[in-house]
mmCIF file of C-alpha atoms in Angstrom:
data_model
loop_
_atom_site.group_PDB
_atom_site.id
_atom_site.type_symbol
_atom_site.label_atom_id
_atom_site.label_comp_id
_atom_site.label_asym_id
_atom_site.label_seq_id
_atom_site.Cartn_x
_atom_site.Cartn_y
_atom_site.Cartn_z
ATOM 1 C CA UNK A 226 159.806 -129.021 60.920
ATOM 2 C CA UNK A 227 162.433 -130.787 62.634
ATOM 3 C CA UNK A 228 160.663 -130.775 65.818
ATOM 4 C CA UNK A 229 157.473 -132.018 64.022
ATOM 5 C CA UNK A 230 159.894 -134.615 61.989
ATOM 6 C CA UNK A 231 161.358 -136.051 65.238
ATOM 7 C CA UNK A 232 157.739 -136.169 67.035
ATOM 8 C CA UNK A 233 156.270 -138.531 63.972
ATOM 9 C CA UNK A 234 159.952 -140.748 64.358
ATOM 10 C CA UNK A 235 158.476 -142.472 67.172
ATOM 11 C CA UNK A 236 157.912 -145.909 67.034
ATOM 12 C CA UNK A 237 155.090 -147.689 67.920
ATOM 13 C CA UNK A 238 157.407 -149.859 70.013
ATOM 14 C CA UNK A 239 158.610 -146.372 71.923
ATOM 15 C CA UNK A 240 155.508 -145.436 72.227
ATOM 16 C CA UNK A 241 153.873 -148.684 73.760
ATOM 17 C CA UNK A 242 157.211 -148.486 76.117
ATOM 18 C CA UNK A 243 156.177 -144.773 77.253
ATOM 19 C CA UNK A 244 152.398 -145.486 78.039
ATOM 20 C CA UNK A 245 153.455 -148.529 79.761
ATOM 21 C CA UNK A 246 155.984 -145.879 82.068
ATOM 22 C CA UNK A 247 153.484 -143.973 82.824
ATOM 23 C CA UNK A 248 150.772 -145.821 83.628
ATOM 24 C CA UNK A 249 153.809 -147.819 86.089
ATOM 25 C CA UNK A 250 153.658 -143.796 87.430
ATOM 26 C CA UNK A 251 150.050 -143.623 87.963
ATOM 27 C CA UNK A 252 149.905 -146.973 89.673
ATOM 28 C CA UNK A 253 152.704 -145.990 91.533
ATOM 29 C CA UNK A 254 150.394 -142.945 93.171
ATOM 30 C CA UNK A 255 147.555 -144.651 93.351
ATOM 31 C CA UNK A 256 148.906 -147.118 96.161
ATOM 32 C CA UNK A 257 150.249 -144.201 97.752
ATOM 33 C CA UNK A 258 147.030 -142.509 97.836
ATOM 34 C CA UNK A 259 145.304 -145.782 98.784
ATOM 35 C CA UNK A 260 147.854 -146.407 101.817
ATOM 36 C CA UNK A 261 146.832 -142.641 102.719
ATOM 37 C CA UNK A 262 143.311 -143.587 102.608
ATOM 38 C CA UNK A 263 143.513 -146.760 104.605
ATOM 39 C CA UNK A 264 145.947 -145.317 107.198
ATOM 40 C CA UNK A 265 143.152 -142.453 107.548
ATOM 41 C CA UNK A 266 140.571 -144.391 108.378
ATOM 42 C CA UNK A 267 142.802 -146.458 110.549
ATOM 43 C CA UNK A 268 143.097 -143.580 112.699
ATOM 44 C CA UNK A 269 139.050 -142.559 112.743
ATOM 45 C CA UNK A 270 137.733 -145.725 113.708
ATOM 46 C CA UNK A 271 141.005 -145.740 116.948
ATOM 47 C CA UNK A 272 139.509 -142.752 117.673
ATOM 48 C CA UNK A 273 136.390 -143.509 118.146
ATOM 49 C CA UNK A 274 137.055 -146.252 119.517
ATOM 50 C CA UNK A 275 138.385 -143.870 122.293
ATOM 51 C CA UNK A 276 135.501 -141.662 122.195
ATOM 52 C CA UNK A 277 133.118 -144.665 122.656
ATOM 53 C CA UNK A 278 135.322 -146.617 125.147
ATOM 54 C CA UNK A 279 135.161 -149.696 122.971
ATOM 55 C CA UNK A 280 136.379 -150.742 119.626
ATOM 56 C CA UNK A 281 133.399 -151.299 116.846
ATOM 57 C CA UNK A 282 132.724 -155.360 117.234
ATOM 58 C CA UNK A 283 130.148 -156.933 114.459
ATOM 59 C CA UNK A 284 126.771 -156.809 115.520
ATOM 60 C CA UNK A 285 125.126 -160.517 116.124
ATOM 61 C CA UNK A 286 122.127 -161.549 114.903
ATOM 62 C CA UNK A 287 118.800 -161.487 116.791
ATOM 63 C CA UNK A 288 118.224 -164.785 118.672
ATOM 64 C CA UNK A 289 115.065 -166.430 117.020
ATOM 65 C CA UNK A 290 111.622 -166.598 118.976
ATOM 66 C CA UNK A 291 111.628 -170.180 120.868
ATOM 67 C CA UNK A 292 107.143 -169.872 120.624
ATOM 68 C CA UNK A 293 105.882 -171.542 117.626
ATOM 69 C CA UNK A 294 101.945 -170.771 118.014
ATOM 70 C CA UNK A 295 99.371 -169.073 120.620
ATOM 71 C CA UNK A 296 96.484 -171.566 121.920
ATOM 72 C CA UNK A 297 94.379 -169.236 123.475
ATOM 73 C CA UNK A 298 91.288 -169.517 126.237
ATOM 74 C CA UNK A 299 89.360 -166.949 128.120
ATOM 75 C CA UNK A 300 86.176 -165.064 128.150
ATOM 76 C CA UNK A 301 85.857 -161.457 126.215
ATOM 77 C CA UNK A 302 89.377 -160.314 127.083
ATOM 78 C CA UNK A 303 89.820 -162.508 124.306
ATOM 79 C CA UNK A 304 87.206 -162.848 121.999
ATOM 80 C CA UNK A 305 85.031 -160.374 120.443
ATOM 81 C CA UNK A 306 81.761 -162.055 121.125
ATOM 82 C CA UNK A 307 81.921 -165.551 119.789
ATOM 83 C CA UNK A 308 79.289 -167.660 122.027
ATOM 84 C CA UNK A 309 79.656 -171.208 121.462
ATOM 85 C CA UNK A 310 78.086 -174.268 123.107
ATOM 86 C CA UNK A 311 75.972 -172.331 125.910
ATOM 87 C CA UNK A 312 73.564 -170.656 123.980
ATOM 88 C CA UNK A 313 71.346 -170.839 127.245
ATOM 89 C CA UNK A 314 73.988 -168.710 129.351
ATOM 90 C CA UNK A 315 73.810 -166.052 126.652
ATOM 91 C CA UNK A 316 71.889 -162.913 128.769
ATOM 92 C CA UNK A 317 71.820 -159.297 128.685
ATOM 93 C CA UNK A 318 75.716 -158.867 130.300
ATOM 94 C CA UNK A 319 76.754 -160.784 126.636
ATOM 95 C CA UNK A 320 78.683 -158.945 124.399
ATOM 96 C CA UNK A 321 75.942 -158.437 121.465
ATOM 97 C CA UNK A 322 78.203 -156.454 119.316
ATOM 98 C CA UNK A 323 79.144 -158.997 116.521
ATOM 99 C CA UNK A 324 82.859 -159.446 115.579
ATOM 100 C CA UNK A 325 83.119 -156.538 112.293
ATOM 101 C CA UNK A 326 86.474 -155.211 113.167
ATOM 102 C CA UNK A 327 85.464 -152.005 114.723
ATOM 103 C CA UNK A 328 86.333 -153.509 118.578
ATOM 104 C CA UNK A 329 89.171 -152.908 120.205
ATOM 105 C CA UNK A 330 92.364 -154.906 119.244
ATOM 106 C CA UNK A 331 92.777 -157.723 122.551
ATOM 107 C CA UNK A 332 96.101 -158.337 124.476
ATOM 108 C CA UNK A 333 96.403 -161.630 122.695
ATOM 109 C CA UNK A 334 96.311 -160.649 119.413
ATOM 110 C CA UNK A 335 98.914 -157.204 120.271
ATOM 111 C CA UNK A 336 101.436 -160.436 121.978
ATOM 112 C CA UNK A 337 100.890 -162.431 118.845
ATOM 113 C CA UNK A 338 102.253 -159.760 116.827
ATOM 114 C CA UNK A 339 104.720 -158.738 118.829
ATOM 115 C CA UNK A 340 106.124 -162.811 118.269
ATOM 116 C CA UNK A 341 105.582 -162.294 114.721
ATOM 117 C CA UNK A 342 103.054 -164.963 114.938
ATOM 118 C CA UNK A 343 99.995 -164.771 112.564
ATOM 119 C CA UNK A 344 96.989 -163.510 113.335
ATOM 120 C CA UNK A 345 95.223 -166.466 115.316
ATOM 121 C CA UNK A 346 92.478 -167.923 113.979
ATOM 122 C CA UNK A 347 88.828 -168.280 116.308
ATOM 123 C CA UNK A 348 88.010 -172.397 117.198
ATOM 124 C CA UNK A 349 84.360 -172.166 115.374
ATOM 125 C CA UNK A 350 85.783 -170.216 112.189
ATOM 126 C CA UNK A 351 88.847 -172.449 111.106
ATOM 127 C CA UNK A 352 88.166 -174.903 108.412
ATOM 128 C CA UNK A 353 90.090 -177.841 110.498
ATOM 129 C CA UNK A 354 93.391 -178.089 108.013
ATOM 130 C CA UNK A 355 97.016 -178.575 109.483
ATOM 131 C CA UNK A 356 97.515 -175.138 108.487
ATOM 132 C CA UNK A 357 95.474 -173.314 110.696
ATOM 133 C CA UNK A 358 96.021 -175.251 113.528
ATOM 134 C CA UNK A 359 99.620 -175.389 113.921
ATOM 135 C CA UNK A 360 100.121 -171.590 114.771
ATOM 136 C CA UNK A 361 97.843 -171.752 117.267
ATOM 137 C CA UNK A 362 93.584 -171.097 117.857
ATOM 138 C CA UNK A 363 91.685 -169.021 119.855
ATOM 139 C CA UNK A 364 89.140 -171.280 121.725
ATOM 140 C CA UNK A 365 87.776 -167.822 123.344
ATOM 141 C CA UNK A 366 83.983 -167.179 123.798
ATOM 142 C CA UNK A 367 81.783 -164.676 125.248
ATOM 143 C CA UNK A 368 80.666 -164.695 128.213
ATOM 144 C CA UNK A 369 82.738 -167.498 129.491
ATOM 145 C CA UNK A 370 82.819 -168.899 132.941
ATOM 146 C CA UNK A 371 85.582 -171.157 135.333
ATOM 147 C CA UNK A 372 81.818 -172.228 137.276
ATOM 148 C CA UNK A 373 78.452 -171.875 136.627
ATOM 149 C CA UNK A 374 75.715 -172.166 139.061
ATOM 150 C CA UNK A 375 75.717 -176.326 139.728
ATOM 151 C CA UNK A 376 77.958 -177.605 137.138
ATOM 152 C CA UNK A 377 81.819 -176.476 135.381
ATOM 153 C CA UNK A 378 81.792 -173.826 132.814
ATOM 154 C CA UNK A 379 83.797 -172.413 129.987
ATOM 155 C CA UNK A 380 86.834 -173.414 130.967
ATOM 156 C CA UNK A 381 86.944 -176.821 130.939
ATOM 157 C CA UNK A 382 84.979 -176.760 127.522
ATOM 158 C CA UNK A 383 87.662 -174.956 126.204
ATOM 159 C CA UNK A 384 90.435 -177.395 127.859
ATOM 160 C CA UNK A 385 88.210 -180.294 126.069
ATOM 161 C CA UNK A 386 88.623 -178.093 122.376
ATOM 162 C CA UNK A 387 92.144 -177.658 123.216
ATOM 163 C CA UNK A 388 92.857 -181.541 123.972
ATOM 164 C CA UNK A 389 91.034 -182.547 120.836
ATOM 165 C CA UNK A 390 92.824 -180.249 118.452
ATOM 166 C CA UNK A 391 96.258 -181.440 120.187
ATOM 167 C CA UNK A 392 95.049 -185.098 119.766
ATOM 168 C CA UNK A 393 93.759 -184.272 115.613
ATOM 169 C CA UNK A 394 97.512 -183.125 115.105
ATOM 170 C CA UNK A 395 99.116 -186.261 116.149
ATOM 171 C CA UNK A 396 97.067 -187.873 113.775
ATOM 172 C CA UNK A 397 98.163 -185.644 110.889
ATOM 173 C CA UNK A 398 101.975 -185.099 112.258
ATOM 174 C CA UNK A 399 102.604 -187.909 114.568
ATOM 175 C CA UNK A 400 103.429 -187.803 118.256
ATOM 176 C CA UNK A 401 107.112 -186.351 118.376
ATOM 177 C CA UNK A 402 106.529 -183.315 116.497
ATOM 178 C CA UNK A 403 103.538 -182.403 118.095
ATOM 179 C CA UNK A 404 104.950 -182.694 121.366
ATOM 180 C CA UNK A 405 107.618 -180.110 120.095
ATOM 181 C CA UNK A 406 104.790 -177.703 118.861
ATOM 182 C CA UNK A 407 103.180 -177.816 121.773
ATOM 183 C CA UNK A 408 106.388 -177.361 124.221
ATOM 184 C CA UNK A 409 107.199 -174.622 122.040
ATOM 185 C CA UNK A 410 103.438 -172.824 122.221
ATOM 186 C CA UNK A 411 102.277 -170.451 124.243
ATOM 187 C CA UNK A 412 98.993 -171.339 125.997
ATOM 188 C CA UNK A 413 96.736 -168.438 127.474
ATOM 189 C CA UNK A 414 94.171 -168.397 129.635
ATOM 190 C CA UNK A 415 92.347 -165.520 130.946
ATOM 191 C CA UNK A 416 88.907 -166.404 133.060
ATOM 192 C CA UNK A 417 87.315 -165.314 135.959
ATOM 193 C CA UNK A 418 85.722 -162.192 135.110
ATOM 194 C CA UNK A 419 82.205 -163.491 134.324
ATOM 195 C CA UNK A 420 82.161 -165.637 137.627
ATOM 196 C CA UNK A 421 82.549 -162.274 139.272
ATOM 197 C CA UNK A 422 79.870 -160.954 137.452
ATOM 198 C CA UNK A 423 77.843 -163.689 138.107
ATOM 199 C CA UNK A 424 78.809 -163.861 141.684
ATOM 200 C CA UNK A 425 77.564 -160.235 142.408
ATOM 201 C CA UNK A 426 73.854 -160.854 139.975
ATOM 202 C CA UNK A 427 70.752 -161.687 142.363
ATOM 203 C CA UNK A 428 70.512 -164.962 140.357
ATOM 204 C CA UNK A 429 74.009 -166.105 142.578
ATOM 205 C CA UNK A 430 73.179 -164.340 145.595
ATOM 206 C CA UNK A 431 72.895 -167.932 147.034
ATOM 207 C CA UNK A 432 76.531 -168.869 145.876
ATOM 208 C CA UNK A 433 77.665 -165.314 147.660
ATOM 209 C CA UNK A 434 76.141 -166.513 151.006
ATOM 210 C CA UNK A 435 76.975 -169.923 151.053
ATOM 211 C CA UNK A 436 80.691 -169.830 150.449
ATOM 212 C CA UNK A 437 82.032 -165.935 151.347
ATOM 213 C CA UNK A 438 84.789 -164.453 149.351
ATOM 214 C CA UNK A 439 87.361 -166.938 150.484
ATOM 215 C CA UNK A 440 85.367 -169.985 149.294
ATOM 216 C CA UNK A 441 84.460 -168.489 146.296
ATOM 217 C CA UNK A 442 87.767 -167.525 145.039
ATOM 218 C CA UNK A 443 89.393 -170.904 146.221
ATOM 219 C CA UNK A 444 87.060 -172.537 144.282
ATOM 220 C CA UNK A 445 87.906 -170.746 140.472
ATOM 221 C CA UNK A 446 91.783 -171.085 141.802
ATOM 222 C CA UNK A 447 91.000 -174.652 142.314
ATOM 223 C CA UNK A 448 89.635 -175.061 138.726
ATOM 224 C CA UNK A 449 92.100 -173.001 137.046
ATOM 225 C CA UNK A 450 94.892 -174.713 138.639
ATOM 226 C CA UNK A 451 93.480 -178.147 137.728
ATOM 227 C CA UNK A 452 93.560 -176.999 133.988
ATOM 228 C CA UNK A 453 96.880 -175.801 133.983
ATOM 229 C CA UNK A 454 98.304 -179.061 135.448
ATOM 230 C CA UNK A 455 95.756 -180.786 132.162
ATOM 231 C CA UNK A 456 98.038 -179.164 130.132
ATOM 232 C CA UNK A 457 100.837 -179.624 131.367
ATOM 233 C CA UNK A 458 100.130 -183.152 131.111
ATOM 234 C CA UNK A 459 99.714 -182.634 127.055
ATOM 235 C CA UNK A 460 102.802 -181.416 127.258
ATOM 236 C CA UNK A 461 102.682 -177.294 127.169
ATOM 237 C CA UNK A 462 105.372 -176.008 129.295
ATOM 238 C CA UNK A 463 104.753 -172.032 128.739
ATOM 239 C CA UNK A 464 101.510 -171.146 130.339
ATOM 240 C CA UNK A 465 100.488 -166.910 130.874
ATOM 241 C CA UNK A 466 97.774 -166.979 133.060
ATOM 242 C CA UNK A 467 95.704 -163.433 133.252
ATOM 243 C CA UNK A 468 94.675 -161.746 136.303
ATOM 244 C CA UNK A 469 90.945 -159.803 136.499
ATOM 245 C CA UNK A 470 90.810 -156.544 136.210
ATOM 246 C CA UNK A 471 89.169 -153.935 138.695
ATOM 247 C CA UNK A 472 85.343 -154.779 137.645
ATOM 248 C CA UNK A 473 84.699 -152.784 140.750
ATOM 249 C CA UNK A 474 85.644 -149.725 138.327
ATOM 250 C CA UNK A 475 83.397 -150.816 135.085
ATOM 251 C CA UNK A 476 81.166 -148.860 134.207
ATOM 252 C CA UNK A 477 78.496 -152.006 134.563
ATOM 253 C CA UNK A 478 79.073 -152.014 138.477
ATOM 254 C CA UNK A 479 79.143 -148.294 138.638
ATOM 255 C CA UNK A 480 75.776 -148.298 137.023
ATOM 256 C CA UNK A 481 74.470 -150.833 139.300
ATOM 257 C CA UNK A 482 76.347 -149.229 142.563
ATOM 258 C CA UNK A 483 74.506 -145.516 141.606
ATOM 259 C CA UNK A 484 71.345 -147.295 140.732
ATOM 260 C CA UNK A 485 71.091 -149.963 143.742
ATOM 261 C CA UNK A 486 73.166 -148.743 146.190
ATOM 262 C CA UNK A 487 75.745 -151.811 145.710
ATOM 263 C CA UNK A 488 78.757 -151.045 147.758
ATOM 264 C CA UNK A 489 80.431 -148.144 148.354
ATOM 265 C CA UNK A 490 82.189 -146.168 145.836
ATOM 266 C CA UNK A 491 85.777 -145.075 146.893
ATOM 267 C CA UNK A 492 86.720 -141.660 146.508
ATOM 268 C CA UNK A 493 85.153 -139.745 143.577
ATOM 269 C CA UNK A 494 82.982 -142.675 142.841
ATOM 270 C CA UNK A 495 85.676 -143.898 140.396
ATOM 271 C CA UNK A 496 85.222 -147.711 141.759
ATOM 272 C CA UNK A 497 83.374 -149.740 144.161
ATOM 273 C CA UNK A 498 85.692 -151.612 146.851
ATOM 274 C CA UNK A 499 83.878 -154.194 148.165
ATOM 275 C CA UNK A 500 83.980 -155.694 144.893
ATOM 276 C CA UNK A 501 87.748 -154.688 143.714
ATOM 277 C CA UNK A 502 88.395 -156.157 147.577
ATOM 278 C CA UNK A 503 87.529 -159.970 146.212
ATOM 279 C CA UNK A 504 88.971 -159.569 142.944
ATOM 280 C CA UNK A 505 92.348 -158.741 144.576
ATOM 281 C CA UNK A 506 91.396 -161.628 147.249
ATOM 282 C CA UNK A 507 91.489 -163.839 143.585
ATOM 283 C CA UNK A 508 94.364 -162.669 141.449
ATOM 284 C CA UNK A 509 96.782 -163.066 144.908
ATOM 285 C CA UNK A 510 95.400 -166.490 145.897
ATOM 286 C CA UNK A 511 96.123 -167.463 142.287
ATOM 287 C CA UNK A 512 99.260 -166.131 141.665
ATOM 288 C CA UNK A 513 100.571 -167.833 144.967
ATOM 289 C CA UNK A 514 99.284 -171.126 143.787
ATOM 290 C CA UNK A 515 100.676 -170.965 140.431
ATOM 291 C CA UNK A 516 104.343 -170.084 141.924
ATOM 292 C CA UNK A 517 103.867 -172.979 143.669
ATOM 293 C CA UNK A 518 102.745 -175.101 140.999
ATOM 294 C CA UNK A 519 105.831 -173.713 138.991
ATOM 295 C CA UNK A 520 107.855 -175.245 141.467
ATOM 296 C CA UNK A 521 106.346 -178.783 141.197
ATOM 297 C CA UNK A 522 106.552 -178.577 137.978
ATOM 298 C CA UNK A 523 109.960 -177.206 137.446
ATOM 299 C CA UNK A 524 110.014 -177.854 133.419
ATOM 300 C CA UNK A 525 107.589 -175.454 132.847
ATOM 301 C CA UNK A 526 107.469 -171.892 132.639
ATOM 302 C CA UNK A 527 104.058 -170.586 134.401
ATOM 303 C CA UNK A 528 103.321 -166.644 134.237
ATOM 304 C CA UNK A 529 100.727 -164.831 135.903
ATOM 305 C CA UNK A 530 100.231 -161.176 134.723
ATOM 306 C CA UNK A 531 98.398 -158.948 137.358
ATOM 307 C CA UNK A 532 96.063 -156.916 134.905
ATOM 308 C CA UNK A 533 94.091 -155.499 137.706
ATOM 309 C CA UNK A 534 97.583 -153.230 139.183
ATOM 310 C CA UNK A 535 97.899 -151.941 135.812
ATOM 311 C CA UNK A 536 94.506 -150.442 135.019
ATOM 312 C CA UNK A 537 94.207 -149.515 138.530
ATOM 313 C CA UNK A 538 97.481 -146.902 137.713
ATOM 314 C CA UNK A 539 95.832 -145.780 134.439
ATOM 315 C CA UNK A 540 92.417 -144.880 136.716
ATOM 316 C CA UNK A 541 94.314 -143.202 139.443
ATOM 317 C CA UNK A 542 96.602 -141.263 137.152
ATOM 318 C CA UNK A 543 94.820 -141.169 133.711
ATOM 319 C CA UNK A 544 96.297 -137.815 132.753
ATOM 320 C CA UNK A 545 99.666 -139.742 132.854
ATOM 321 C CA UNK A 546 99.051 -142.171 130.230
ATOM 322 C CA UNK A 547 96.808 -139.682 127.924
ATOM 323 C CA UNK A 548 93.306 -140.836 129.287
ATOM 324 C CA UNK A 549 90.439 -138.134 130.328
ATOM 325 C CA UNK A 550 87.401 -140.405 131.116
ATOM 326 C CA UNK A 551 87.682 -143.270 133.606
ATOM 327 C CA UNK A 552 84.164 -144.099 134.259
ATOM 328 C CA UNK A 553 81.601 -144.177 131.050
ATOM 329 C CA UNK A 554 82.056 -146.330 128.709
ATOM 330 C CA UNK A 555 82.919 -145.761 125.094
ATOM 331 C CA UNK A 556 80.375 -147.755 123.708
ATOM 332 C CA UNK A 557 76.882 -148.433 125.802
ATOM 333 C CA UNK A 558 73.711 -146.098 126.877
ATOM 334 C CA UNK A 559 72.709 -144.644 130.228
ATOM 335 C CA UNK A 560 74.633 -143.761 132.876
ATOM 336 C CA UNK A 561 78.316 -144.479 132.640
ATOM 337 C CA UNK A 562 77.277 -146.063 129.648
ATOM 338 C CA UNK A 563 75.985 -149.063 131.710
ATOM 339 C CA UNK A 564 72.570 -149.510 131.225
ATOM 340 C CA UNK A 565 72.313 -150.804 127.895
ATOM 341 C CA UNK A 566 75.559 -152.649 126.371
ATOM 342 C CA UNK A 567 77.286 -152.300 122.845
ATOM 343 C CA UNK A 568 75.067 -153.244 120.355
ATOM 344 C CA UNK A 569 75.443 -151.275 116.988
ATOM 345 C CA UNK A 570 78.471 -148.801 115.999
ATOM 346 C CA UNK A 571 76.068 -145.610 116.369
ATOM 347 C CA UNK A 572 76.518 -146.149 120.346
ATOM 348 C CA UNK A 573 80.794 -146.028 119.983
ATOM 349 C CA UNK A 574 81.982 -142.661 121.046
ATOM 350 C CA UNK A 575 83.865 -140.436 119.261
ATOM 351 C CA UNK A 576 87.015 -140.483 120.578
ATOM 352 C CA UNK A 577 87.718 -144.061 122.330
ATOM 353 C CA UNK A 578 91.596 -142.929 123.285
ATOM 354 C CA UNK A 579 90.303 -141.134 125.550
ATOM 355 C CA UNK A 580 88.004 -143.916 127.436
ATOM 356 C CA UNK A 581 89.706 -146.282 129.807
ATOM 357 C CA UNK A 582 86.460 -148.283 128.919
ATOM 358 C CA UNK A 583 85.221 -149.656 125.557
ATOM 359 C CA UNK A 584 81.850 -151.023 126.891
ATOM 360 C CA UNK A 585 79.774 -152.576 130.267
ATOM 361 C CA UNK A 586 83.662 -154.576 131.489
ATOM 362 C CA UNK A 587 85.954 -154.569 128.938
ATOM 363 C CA UNK A 588 88.839 -152.274 128.636
ATOM 364 C CA UNK A 589 89.804 -149.616 125.584
ATOM 365 C CA UNK A 590 91.999 -150.614 122.595
ATOM 366 C CA UNK A 591 94.109 -148.016 123.967
ATOM 367 C CA UNK A 592 94.640 -149.674 127.184
ATOM 368 C CA UNK A 593 94.909 -153.076 126.030
ATOM 369 C CA UNK A 594 97.944 -151.506 123.961
ATOM 370 C CA UNK A 595 99.679 -150.002 127.514
ATOM 371 C CA UNK A 596 98.460 -153.854 129.348
ATOM 372 C CA UNK A 597 100.472 -155.503 126.316
ATOM 373 C CA UNK A 598 103.396 -153.842 126.111
ATOM 374 C CA UNK A 599 103.906 -154.417 129.636
ATOM 375 C CA UNK A 600 102.483 -157.997 129.792
ATOM 376 C CA UNK A 601 106.006 -158.298 126.816
ATOM 377 C CA UNK A 602 108.617 -156.406 128.429
ATOM 378 C CA UNK A 603 107.422 -154.390 131.341
ATOM 379 C CA UNK A 604 107.295 -151.206 129.869
ATOM 380 C CA UNK A 605 104.334 -148.543 130.361
ATOM 381 C CA UNK A 606 103.093 -149.626 133.390
ATOM 382 C CA UNK A 607 106.136 -151.084 134.531
ATOM 383 C CA UNK A 608 106.141 -154.761 135.671
ATOM 384 C CA UNK A 609 102.756 -156.732 135.414
ATOM 385 C CA UNK A 610 104.156 -160.600 135.227
ATOM 386 C CA UNK A 611 105.856 -162.771 137.237
ATOM 387 C CA UNK A 612 108.109 -164.683 137.688
ATOM 388 C CA UNK A 613 109.552 -163.180 133.890
ATOM 389 C CA UNK A 614 108.289 -161.253 131.370
ATOM 390 C CA UNK A 615 106.170 -162.946 128.145
ATOM 391 C CA UNK A 616 109.141 -161.332 126.139
ATOM 392 C CA UNK A 617 111.668 -163.387 128.790
ATOM 393 C CA UNK A 618 109.320 -166.460 127.872
ATOM 394 C CA UNK A 619 109.618 -165.953 124.549
ATOM 395 C CA UNK A 620 113.225 -165.777 123.714
ATOM 396 C CA UNK A 621 113.696 -168.834 126.337
#
């Protein structure tokens, strides 16, 4: 009873003092444990620095892309079948299969994704609003030549459309703002394929005899260089020019070679050497002229990408990249799929990823992905572009 009575004699004041003493003791112990924990963490980071050879540093924010838009000009390598302004040139070699989503994703689209740009609208499908224009436009069509018999072809037509678009933007946004937009945009050019397809057709036999391979290539290169200069004069400072792929290995050329014995097939018949030699000559000539132009236009970045060497690497070593069929088109009819072009979904093969060629002359999406990776950052197929990659161009 005495103990109980004594216990009850504690006043509120005594109780509060005891509580303060207890809390003080707990706080002191907490401080000691916190100090010990901080010491352990410090030792851990020191040890980590020793093991890794450096102390951890705060990550730096990624540098923003300097490209604000992409303007695309070209043939079926950039457009899946829009044919505009030249219906008289629409021939059996044109891409008849409409753009319904089943075609391969093309290189410009893949590059736009890497740049974080929105989907680039087709010129003949946009509604003319500023929002549609400031992220870029695709002026491409299929077919699209640099020249036609006796006249200029789609190259200058698409150039005119691009220059008129720039003028329209200036009216809407003002000269200075549009000038900065164009300087920070990528202009993507992919021409020449349809010119060589025409060159080896019977309708252009007189052109072939008249100019020869060197003279014909020179005409095409002069036109391409002229367009690059015109774009530069319109404030374009980042220009990407694509070479022509190995048409001599395409299903249509192999079909024609087998049918008419045109040219000489190399090795086991994968390619027609004569046609590929013309393509290589053009690519080398264009690359050289663009390098010279880069020196002349010192504030411009002009990049040439050698699609030919990338595709030949795949054709020469298909298994290395997961391909099985290097001659037959995935979508086509007849030998090599080169007699009748891709005109319906029912003609598409079951496994497009195993094919190098989609139709007469165009690669599959699986090939385009490898080419786009190499064009962007030299991955997959090595250095295809010079003097810099598109990734370097995008972050400049």
